């Protein structure tokens, strides 16, 4: 059998929704037709896989007849084994022929009307009605039992509604498997090969950039280092003693210190070295400084500088104030 053509995601979603709506009823109808759960599961799987292939070429209104027709044509439902088992209220199904039982289950289990059920079975409407009449429960008088019919239909619906969770999950897995088989294959993502040792080595261009990076950092840090050196030199020259200027910095000190030769004559013992000069100055009447001889003598004796009397002094009264105090005292 040829593989089904890939479906678009939208068509696959529609098929999945349709199968979700019929899978429980299909499983219960198959199980009640065969009397064997294992055969029923295989029949449903075969019908699903055969359905999804050509379903995309059909109208959605044609899907129910197509699916149930494929299910009823499986060997498991057409020729069920005689060893099937039905218990309790469903024991009436064991008394029916396979064709009559299937016609009844399509009506009370699958919910198909006479027209669709007859098309699924490939018979006309009259033949289908005869099969239903033969499958209908009878009362004690041999007449069709309407109450027995309703009880049998209710029991089939209970089987569909109370399907066990393990079997529900099994149906879900089957549906997902069938739908994934008709979806287009996803392109495989190539895994990146592990890098070889030589590939992990830095490229020549990257290796060439490394020294330049170091030089750039040194150039950026050099002004900062120079500022730190100048600050250290200034601090030590003012607070920690004179230091030599940093290398590379020229000294711009304008003050030149030079020792002068000693031209003084040694003084004799007990003789003031300045006495002769002072005496000559005082003896010269033409000197302008003669009138200041007392001041010069006081200065030569090492006295402190005289106080400027023109400025107020905090430790002594003002000259005008002292004069007024004197006048008051005399009066």
mmCIF file with all atom_site columns, N, CA and C in Angstrom, residues 267-298:
data_model
loop_
_atom_site.group_PDB
_atom_site.id
_atom_site.type_symbol
_atom_site.label_atom_id
_atom_site.label_alt_id
_atom_site.label_comp_id
_atom_site.label_asym_id
_atom_site.label_entity_id
_atom_site.label_seq_id
_atom_site.pdbx_PDB_ins_code
_atom_site.Cartn_x
_atom_site.Cartn_y
_atom_site.Cartn_z
_atom_site.occupancy
_atom_site.B_iso_or_equiv
_atom_site.pdbx_formal_charge
_atom_site.auth_seq_id
_atom_site.auth_comp_id
_atom_site.auth_asym_id
_atom_site.auth_atom_id
_atom_site.pdbx_PDB_model_num
ATOM 1  N N  . UNK A 1 267 ? 88.352 89.936  64.307 1.00 0.00 ? 267 UNK A N  1
ATOM 2  C CA . UNK A 1 267 ? 88.300 90.883  65.421 1.00 0.00 ? 267 UNK A CA 1
ATOM 3  C C  . UNK A 1 267 ? 89.217 90.431  66.531 1.00 0.00 ? 267 UNK A C  1
ATOM 4  N N  . UNK A 1 268 ? 89.763 91.444  67.187 1.00 0.00 ? 268 UNK A N  1
ATOM 5  C CA . UNK A 1 268 ? 90.623 91.107  68.314 1.00 0.00 ? 268 UNK A CA 1
ATOM 6  C C  . UNK A 1 268 ? 89.827 90.660  69.497 1.00 0.00 ? 268 UNK A C  1
ATOM 7  N N  . UNK A 1 269 ? 90.495 90.116  70.419 1.00 0.00 ? 269 UNK A N  1
ATOM 8  C CA . UNK A 1 269 ? 89.766 89.663  71.607 1.00 0.00 ? 269 UNK A CA 1
ATOM 9  C C  . UNK A 1 269 ? 89.162 90.820  72.354 1.00 0.00 ? 269 UNK A C  1
ATOM 10 N N  . UNK A 1 270 ? 87.861 90.665  72.612 1.00 0.00 ? 270 UNK A N  1
ATOM 11 C CA . UNK A 1 270 ? 87.133 91.682  73.358 1.00 0.00 ? 270 UNK A CA 1
ATOM 12 C C  . UNK A 1 270 ? 86.766 92.885  72.549 1.00 0.00 ? 270 UNK A C  1
ATOM 13 N N  . UNK A 1 271 ? 86.952 92.859  71.259 1.00 0.00 ? 271 UNK A N  1
ATOM 14 C CA . UNK A 1 271 ? 86.668 94.002  70.386 1.00 0.00 ? 271 UNK A CA 1
ATOM 15 C C  . UNK A 1 271 ? 85.469 93.702  69.517 1.00 0.00 ? 271 UNK A C  1
ATOM 16 N N  . UNK A 1 272 ? 84.519 94.666  69.426 1.00 0.00 ? 272 UNK A N  1
ATOM 17 C CA . UNK A 1 272 ? 83.329 94.518  68.592 1.00 0.00 ? 272 UNK A CA 1
ATOM 18 C C  . UNK A 1 272 ? 83.740 94.716  67.156 1.00 0.00 ? 272 UNK A C  1
ATOM 19 N N  . UNK A 1 273 ? 83.427 93.786  66.246 1.00 0.00 ? 273 UNK A N  1
ATOM 20 C CA . UNK A 1 273 ? 83.832 93.949  64.852 1.00 0.00 ? 273 UNK A CA 1
ATOM 21 C C  . UNK A 1 273 ? 83.179 95.128  64.181 1.00 0.00 ? 273 UNK A C  1
ATOM 22 N N  . UNK A 1 274 ? 82.043 95.632  64.696 1.00 0.00 ? 274 UNK A N  1
ATOM 23 C CA . UNK A 1 274 ? 81.330 96.760  64.085 1.00 0.00 ? 274 UNK A CA 1
ATOM 24 C C  . UNK A 1 274 ? 81.651 98.080  64.775 1.00 0.00 ? 274 UNK A C  1
ATOM 25 N N  . UNK A 1 275 ? 82.496 98.095  65.796 1.00 0.00 ? 275 UNK A N  1
ATOM 26 C CA . UNK A 1 275 ? 82.711 99.320  66.589 1.00 0.00 ? 275 UNK A CA 1
ATOM 27 C C  . UNK A 1 275 ? 83.411 100.391 65.773 1.00 0.00 ? 275 UNK A C  1
ATOM 28 N N  . UNK A 1 276 ? 84.416 99.992  64.990 1.00 0.00 ? 276 UNK A N  1
ATOM 29 C CA . UNK A 1 276 ? 85.172 100.991 64.227 1.00 0.00 ? 276 UNK A CA 1
ATOM 30 C C  . UNK A 1 276 ? 84.286 101.647 63.192 1.00 0.00 ? 276 UNK A C  1
ATOM 31 N N  . UNK A 1 277 ? 83.507 100.878 62.499 1.00 0.00 ? 277 UNK A N  1
ATOM 32 C CA . UNK A 1 277 ? 82.626 101.459 61.498 1.00 0.00 ? 277 UNK A CA 1
ATOM 33 C C  . UNK A 1 277 ? 81.593 102.375 62.117 1.00 0.00 ? 277 UNK A C  1
ATOM 34 N N  . UNK A 1 278 ? 81.015 101.973 63.242 1.00 0.00 ? 278 UNK A N  1
ATOM 35 C CA . UNK A 1 278 ? 79.999 102.805 63.903 1.00 0.00 ? 278 UNK A CA 1
ATOM 36 C C  . UNK A 1 278 ? 80.622 104.109 64.370 1.00 0.00 ? 278 UNK A C  1
ATOM 37 N N  . UNK A 1 279 ? 81.840 104.048 64.904 1.00 0.00 ? 279 UNK A N  1
ATOM 38 C CA . UNK A 1 279 ? 82.479 105.276 65.411 1.00 0.00 ? 279 UNK A CA 1
ATOM 39 C C  . UNK A 1 279 ? 82.762 106.235 64.288 1.00 0.00 ? 279 UNK A C  1
ATOM 40 N N  . UNK A 1 280 ? 83.195 105.699 63.149 1.00 0.00 ? 280 UNK A N  1
ATOM 41 C CA . UNK A 1 280 ? 83.465 106.582 62.019 1.00 0.00 ? 280 UNK A CA 1
ATOM 42 C C  . UNK A 1 280 ? 82.212 107.218 61.505 1.00 0.00 ? 280 UNK A C  1
ATOM 43 N N  . UNK A 1 281 ? 81.152 106.489 61.499 1.00 0.00 ? 281 UNK A N  1
ATOM 44 C CA . UNK A 1 281 ? 79.877 107.036 61.036 1.00 0.00 ? 281 UNK A CA 1
ATOM 45 C C  . UNK A 1 281 ? 79.395 108.124 61.964 1.00 0.00 ? 281 UNK A C  1
ATOM 46 N N  . UNK A 1 282 ? 79.502 107.932 63.244 1.00 0.00 ? 282 UNK A N  1
ATOM 47 C CA . UNK A 1 282 ? 79.029 108.919 64.205 1.00 0.00 ? 282 UNK A CA 1
ATOM 48 C C  . UNK A 1 282 ? 79.906 110.162 64.188 1.00 0.00 ? 282 UNK A C  1
ATOM 49 N N  . UNK A 1 283 ? 81.202 110.009 63.902 1.00 0.00 ? 283 UNK A N  1
ATOM 50 C CA . UNK A 1 283 ? 82.107 111.158 63.919 1.00 0.00 ? 283 UNK A CA 1
ATOM 51 C C  . UNK A 1 283 ? 81.928 112.010 62.701 1.00 0.00 ? 283 UNK A C  1
ATOM 52 N N  . UNK A 1 284 ? 81.313 111.544 61.653 1.00 0.00 ? 284 UNK A N  1
ATOM 53 C CA . UNK A 1 284 ? 81.155 112.305 60.425 1.00 0.00 ? 284 UNK A CA 1
ATOM 54 C C  . UNK A 1 284 ? 79.898 113.142 60.536 1.00 0.00 ? 284 UNK A C  1
ATOM 55 N N  . UNK A 1 285 ? 80.015 114.483 60.631 1.00 0.00 ? 285 UNK A N  1
ATOM 56 C CA . UNK A 1 285 ? 78.828 115.329 60.816 1.00 0.00 ? 285 UNK A CA 1
ATOM 57 C C  . UNK A 1 285 ? 78.007 115.460 59.554 1.00 0.00 ? 285 UNK A C  1
ATOM 58 N N  . UNK A 1 286 ? 78.592 115.074 58.392 1.00 0.00 ? 286 UNK A N  1
ATOM 59 C CA . UNK A 1 286 ? 77.850 115.246 57.135 1.00 0.00 ? 286 UNK A CA 1
ATOM 60 C C  . UNK A 1 286 ? 76.919 114.090 56.821 1.00 0.00 ? 286 UNK A C  1
ATOM 61 N N  . UNK A 1 287 ? 77.039 113.044 57.564 1.00 0.00 ? 287 UNK A N  1
ATOM 62 C CA . UNK A 1 287 ? 76.191 111.916 57.290 1.00 0.00 ? 287 UNK A CA 1
ATOM 63 C C  . UNK A 1 287 ? 74.745 112.244 57.595 1.00 0.00 ? 287 UNK A C  1
ATOM 64 N N  . UNK A 1 288 ? 73.861 111.810 56.709 1.00 0.00 ? 288 UNK A N  1
ATOM 65 C CA . UNK A 1 288 ? 72.420 112.081 56.899 1.00 0.00 ? 288 UNK A CA 1
ATOM 66 C C  . UNK A 1 288 ? 71.848 111.260 58.009 1.00 0.00 ? 288 UNK A C  1
ATOM 67 N N  . UNK A 1 289 ? 72.570 110.208 58.376 1.00 0.00 ? 289 UNK A N  1
ATOM 68 C CA . UNK A 1 289 ? 72.021 109.312 59.381 1.00 0.00 ? 289 UNK A CA 1
ATOM 69 C C  . UNK A 1 289 ? 72.498 109.674 60.770 1.00 0.00 ? 289 UNK A C  1
ATOM 70 N N  . UNK A 1 290 ? 73.213 110.786 60.892 1.00 0.00 ? 290 UNK A N  1
ATOM 71 C CA . UNK A 1 290 ? 73.719 111.130 62.220 1.00 0.00 ? 290 UNK A CA 1
ATOM 72 C C  . UNK A 1 290 ? 72.602 111.433 63.188 1.00 0.00 ? 290 UNK A C  1
ATOM 73 N N  . UNK A 1 291 ? 71.511 112.024 62.646 1.00 0.00 ? 291 UNK A N  1
ATOM 74 C CA . UNK A 1 291 ? 70.376 112.330 63.519 1.00 0.00 ? 291 UNK A CA 1
ATOM 75 C C  . UNK A 1 291 ? 69.687 111.093 64.028 1.00 0.00 ? 291 UNK A C  1
ATOM 76 N N  . UNK A 1 292 ? 69.993 109.970 63.403 1.00 0.00 ? 292 UNK A N  1
ATOM 77 C CA . UNK A 1 292 ? 69.347 108.725 63.813 1.00 0.00 ? 292 UNK A CA 1
ATOM 78 C C  . UNK A 1 292 ? 70.335 107.834 64.537 1.00 0.00 ? 292 UNK A C  1
ATOM 79 N N  . UNK A 1 293 ? 71.298 108.440 65.151 1.00 0.00 ? 293 UNK A N  1
ATOM 80 C CA . UNK A 1 293 ? 72.336 107.642 65.816 1.00 0.00 ? 293 UNK A CA 1
ATOM 81 C C  . UNK A 1 293 ? 71.772 106.811 66.939 1.00 0.00 ? 293 UNK A C  1
ATOM 82 N N  . UNK A 1 294 ? 70.809 107.400 67.688 1.00 0.00 ? 294 UNK A N  1
ATOM 83 C CA . UNK A 1 294 ? 70.229 106.629 68.791 1.00 0.00 ? 294 UNK A CA 1
ATOM 84 C C  . UNK A 1 294 ? 69.505 105.389 68.290 1.00 0.00 ? 294 UNK A C  1
ATOM 85 N N  . UNK A 1 295 ? 68.784 105.567 67.130 1.00 0.00 ? 295 UNK A N  1
ATOM 86 C CA . UNK A 1 295 ? 68.053 104.412 66.576 1.00 0.00 ? 295 UNK A CA 1
ATOM 87 C C  . UNK A 1 295 ? 69.012 103.335 66.073 1.00 0.00 ? 295 UNK A C  1
ATOM 88 N N  . UNK A 1 296 ? 70.075 103.820 65.416 1.00 0.00 ? 296 UNK A N  1
ATOM 89 C CA . UNK A 1 296 ? 71.029 102.857 64.893 1.00 0.00 ? 296 UNK A CA 1
ATOM 90 C C  . UNK A 1 296 ? 71.754 102.144 66.010 1.00 0.00 ? 296 UNK A C  1
ATOM 91 N N  . UNK A 1 297 ? 72.052 102.849 67.069 1.00 0.00 ? 297 UNK A N  1
ATOM 92 C CA . UNK A 1 297 ? 72.708 102.201 68.199 1.00 0.00 ? 297 UNK A CA 1
ATOM 93 C C  . UNK A 1 297 ? 71.795 101.158 68.822 1.00 0.00 ? 297 UNK A C  1
ATOM 94 N N  . UNK A 1 298 ? 70.527 101.537 68.905 1.00 0.00 ? 298 UNK A N  1
ATOM 95 C CA . UNK A 1 298 ? 69.556 100.562 69.474 1.00 0.00 ? 298 UNK A CA 1
ATOM 96 C C  . UNK A 1 298 ? 69.415 99.334  68.564 1.00 0.00 ? 298 UNK A C  1
#
